[in-house]
């Protein structure tokens, strides 16, 4: 009977796997940023249409509809800004972590960069 040994993963493989996870998290943060930009742009386009068609209606008559629309647009702008700034913070965090790992493990620095 031969003695079987379990090979543990090499440290370079573990670090490379951690970097791959960080890069996938970075992709997710970029996707969240893209969503935030789209959410932020929607109220701007709606307001542009309202301004362009403002000659077709009287503001006094549409005020009951305009106020909730403006509140909803304000909420979308706040949500879009939060998504973008939160994503930027996460991107910086992941970049810092990847830089730390490449400084610590010089053998992987040329693979990552």
PDB file of C-alpha atoms in Angstrom:
ATOM      1  CA  UNK A   1       0.000   0.000   0.000  1.00  0.00           C
ATOM      2  CA  UNK A   2       1.346   3.310  -1.001  1.00  0.00           C
ATOM      3  CA  UNK A   3       1.149   6.240   1.316  1.00  0.00           C
ATOM      4  CA  UNK A   4      -1.171   8.867  -0.106  1.00  0.00           C
ATOM      5  CA  UNK A   5      -0.479  12.475   0.696  1.00  0.00           C
ATOM      6  CA  UNK A   6      -2.881  15.285   0.363  1.00  0.00           C
ATOM      7  CA  UNK A   7      -1.307  18.147  -1.438  1.00  0.00           C
ATOM      8  CA  UNK A   8      -2.218  21.480   0.012  1.00  0.00           C
ATOM      9  CA  UNK A   9      -2.607  24.328  -2.435  1.00  0.00           C
ATOM     10  CA  UNK A  10       0.479  26.413  -2.895  1.00  0.00           C
ATOM     11  CA  UNK A  11       0.395  29.887  -1.351  1.00  0.00           C
ATOM     12  CA  UNK A  12       0.685  31.457  -4.806  1.00  0.00           C
ATOM     13  CA  UNK A  13      -2.445  29.627  -5.931  1.00  0.00           C
ATOM     14  CA  UNK A  14      -4.343  30.750  -2.841  1.00  0.00           C
ATOM     15  CA  UNK A  15      -3.317  34.360  -3.330  1.00  0.00           C
ATOM     16  CA  UNK A  16      -4.131  34.203  -7.029  1.00  0.00           C
ATOM     17  CA  UNK A  17      -7.574  32.843  -6.115  1.00  0.00           C
ATOM     18  CA  UNK A  18      -8.061  35.684  -3.639  1.00  0.00           C
ATOM     19  CA  UNK A  19      -7.087  38.203  -6.307  1.00  0.00           C
ATOM     20  CA  UNK A  20      -9.575  36.599  -8.712  1.00  0.00           C
ATOM     21  CA  UNK A  21     -12.319  36.982  -6.105  1.00  0.00           C
ATOM     22  CA  UNK A  22     -11.350  40.622  -5.566  1.00  0.00           C
ATOM     23  CA  UNK A  23     -11.453  41.242  -9.306  1.00  0.00           C
ATOM     24  CA  UNK A  24     -14.908  39.691  -9.560  1.00  0.00           C
ATOM     25  CA  UNK A  25     -16.066  41.899  -6.678  1.00  0.00           C
ATOM     26  CA  UNK A  26     -14.589  44.851  -8.547  1.00  0.00           C
ATOM     27  CA  UNK A  27     -16.638  43.897 -11.625  1.00  0.00           C
ATOM     28  CA  UNK A  28     -19.739  43.820  -9.439  1.00  0.00           C
ATOM     29  CA  UNK A  29     -18.936  47.293  -8.094  1.00  0.00           C
ATOM     30  CA  UNK A  30     -18.523  48.564 -11.665  1.00  0.00           C
ATOM     31  CA  UNK A  31     -21.910  47.072 -12.547  1.00  0.00           C
ATOM     32  CA  UNK A  32     -23.443  48.804  -9.542  1.00  0.00           C
ATOM     33  CA  UNK A  33     -21.876  52.074 -10.675  1.00  0.00           C
ATOM     34  CA  UNK A  34     -23.326  51.630 -14.159  1.00  0.00           C
ATOM     35  CA  UNK A  35     -26.760  51.051 -12.619  1.00  0.00           C
ATOM     36  CA  UNK A  36     -26.374  54.154 -10.456  1.00  0.00           C
ATOM     37  CA  UNK A  37     -25.530  56.283 -13.478  1.00  0.00           C
ATOM     38  CA  UNK A  38     -28.593  54.974 -15.318  1.00  0.00           C
ATOM     39  CA  UNK A  39     -30.842  55.619 -12.304  1.00  0.00           C
ATOM     40  CA  UNK A  40     -29.386  59.119 -12.007  1.00  0.00           C
ATOM     41  CA  UNK A  41     -29.955  59.869 -15.710  1.00  0.00           C
ATOM     42  CA  UNK A  42     -33.621  58.831 -15.738  1.00  0.00           C
ATOM     43  CA  UNK A  43     -34.960  61.827 -13.735  1.00  0.00           C
ATOM     44  CA  UNK A  44     -32.867  64.205 -15.814  1.00  0.00           C
ATOM     45  CA  UNK A  45     -34.419  62.934 -19.026  1.00  0.00           C
ATOM     46  CA  UNK A  46     -37.943  63.087 -17.562  1.00  0.00           C
ATOM     47  CA  UNK A  47     -37.400  66.674 -16.436  1.00  0.00           C
ATOM     48  CA  UNK A  48     -36.008  67.557 -19.859  1.00  0.00           C
ATOM     49  CA  UNK A  49     -39.187  66.281 -21.501  1.00  0.00           C
ATOM     50  CA  UNK A  50     -41.334  68.216 -19.018  1.00  0.00           C
ATOM     51  CA  UNK A  51     -39.428  71.426 -19.696  1.00  0.00           C
ATOM     52  CA  UNK A  52     -39.571  70.910 -23.464  1.00  0.00           C
ATOM     53  CA  UNK A  53     -43.355  70.372 -23.382  1.00  0.00           C
ATOM     54  CA  UNK A  54     -44.121  73.047 -20.771  1.00  0.00           C
ATOM     55  CA  UNK A  55     -45.944  75.211 -23.340  1.00  0.00           C
ATOM     56  CA  UNK A  56     -48.562  72.462 -23.778  1.00  0.00           C
ATOM     57  CA  UNK A  57     -49.923  72.636 -20.232  1.00  0.00           C
ATOM     58  CA  UNK A  58     -50.579  75.018 -17.386  1.00  0.00           C
ATOM     59  CA  UNK A  59     -48.445  74.408 -14.297  1.00  0.00           C
ATOM     60  CA  UNK A  60     -51.380  75.225 -12.021  1.00  0.00           C
ATOM     61  CA  UNK A  61     -53.469  72.433 -13.516  1.00  0.00           C
ATOM     62  CA  UNK A  62     -50.748  69.755 -13.382  1.00  0.00           C
ATOM     63  CA  UNK A  63     -49.277  70.665  -9.972  1.00  0.00           C
ATOM     64  CA  UNK A  64     -50.971  67.701  -8.181  1.00  0.00           C
ATOM     65  CA  UNK A  65     -49.184  65.376 -10.618  1.00  0.00           C
ATOM     66  CA  UNK A  66     -45.966  67.370 -10.806  1.00  0.00           C
ATOM     67  CA  UNK A  67     -45.160  67.392  -7.077  1.00  0.00           C
ATOM     68  CA  UNK A  68     -45.146  63.564  -6.638  1.00  0.00           C
ATOM     69  CA  UNK A  69     -43.161  63.250  -9.861  1.00  0.00           C
ATOM     70  CA  UNK A  70     -40.540  65.699  -8.575  1.00  0.00           C
ATOM     71  CA  UNK A  71     -40.359  63.861  -5.227  1.00  0.00           C
ATOM     72  CA  UNK A  72     -39.897  60.558  -7.060  1.00  0.00           C
ATOM     73  CA  UNK A  73     -37.215  62.117  -9.261  1.00  0.00           C
ATOM     74  CA  UNK A  74     -35.425  63.477  -6.189  1.00  0.00           C
ATOM     75  CA  UNK A  75     -35.478  59.985  -4.675  1.00  0.00           C
ATOM     76  CA  UNK A  76     -34.032  58.500  -7.862  1.00  0.00           C
ATOM     77  CA  UNK A  77     -31.281  61.134  -7.961  1.00  0.00           C
ATOM     78  CA  UNK A  78     -30.360  60.388  -4.336  1.00  0.00           C
ATOM     79  CA  UNK A  79     -30.373  56.628  -5.018  1.00  0.00           C
ATOM     80  CA  UNK A  80     -28.243  57.063  -8.141  1.00  0.00           C
ATOM     81  CA  UNK A  81     -25.709  59.239  -6.302  1.00  0.00           C
ATOM     82  CA  UNK A  82     -25.520  56.771  -3.433  1.00  0.00           C
ATOM     83  CA  UNK A  83     -24.937  53.842  -5.805  1.00  0.00           C
ATOM     84  CA  UNK A  84     -22.174  55.694  -7.664  1.00  0.00           C
ATOM     85  CA  UNK A  85     -20.341  56.923  -4.557  1.00  0.00           C
ATOM     86  CA  UNK A  86     -20.684  53.575  -2.772  1.00  0.00           C
ATOM     87  CA  UNK A  87     -19.276  51.824  -5.849  1.00  0.00           C
ATOM     88  CA  UNK A  88     -16.340  54.221  -6.038  1.00  0.00           C
ATOM     89  CA  UNK A  89     -15.547  53.504  -2.393  1.00  0.00           C
ATOM     90  CA  UNK A  90     -15.683  49.753  -2.968  1.00  0.00           C
ATOM     91  CA  UNK A  91     -13.464  50.059  -6.070  1.00  0.00           C
ATOM     92  CA  UNK A  92     -10.827  51.923  -4.072  1.00  0.00           C
ATOM     93  CA  UNK A  93     -11.020  49.283  -1.343  1.00  0.00           C
ATOM     94  CA  UNK A  94     -10.507  46.419  -3.805  1.00  0.00           C
ATOM     95  CA  UNK A  95      -7.645  48.234  -5.554  1.00  0.00           C
ATOM     96  CA  UNK A  96      -5.924  48.808  -2.201  1.00  0.00           C
ATOM     97  CA  UNK A  97      -6.300  45.156  -1.248  1.00  0.00           C
ATOM     98  CA  UNK A  98      -4.924  43.949  -4.600  1.00  0.00           C
ATOM     99  CA  UNK A  99      -1.969  46.340  -4.270  1.00  0.00           C
ATOM    100  CA  UNK A 100      -1.266  45.024  -0.758  1.00  0.00           C
ATOM    101  CA  UNK A 101      -1.263  41.441  -2.015  1.00  0.00           C
ATOM    102  CA  UNK A 102       1.010  42.201  -4.970  1.00  0.00           C
ATOM    103  CA  UNK A 103       3.453  44.024  -2.679  1.00  0.00           C
ATOM    104  CA  UNK A 104       3.474  41.133  -0.242  1.00  0.00           C
ATOM    105  CA  UNK A 105       3.810  38.454  -2.927  1.00  0.00           C
ATOM    106  CA  UNK A 106       6.164  39.842  -5.557  1.00  0.00           C
ATOM    107  CA  UNK A 107       5.957  36.666  -7.626  1.00  0.00           C
ATOM    108  CA  UNK A 108       2.351  37.496  -8.527  1.00  0.00           C
ATOM    109  CA  UNK A 109       2.910  41.182  -9.234  1.00  0.00           C
ATOM    110  CA  UNK A 110       3.721  40.660 -12.918  1.00  0.00           C
ATOM    111  CA  UNK A 111       0.693  38.375 -13.373  1.00  0.00           C
ATOM    112  CA  UNK A 112      -1.758  40.887 -11.899  1.00  0.00           C
ATOM    113  CA  UNK A 113      -0.413  44.031 -13.535  1.00  0.00           C
TER     114      UNK A 113
END
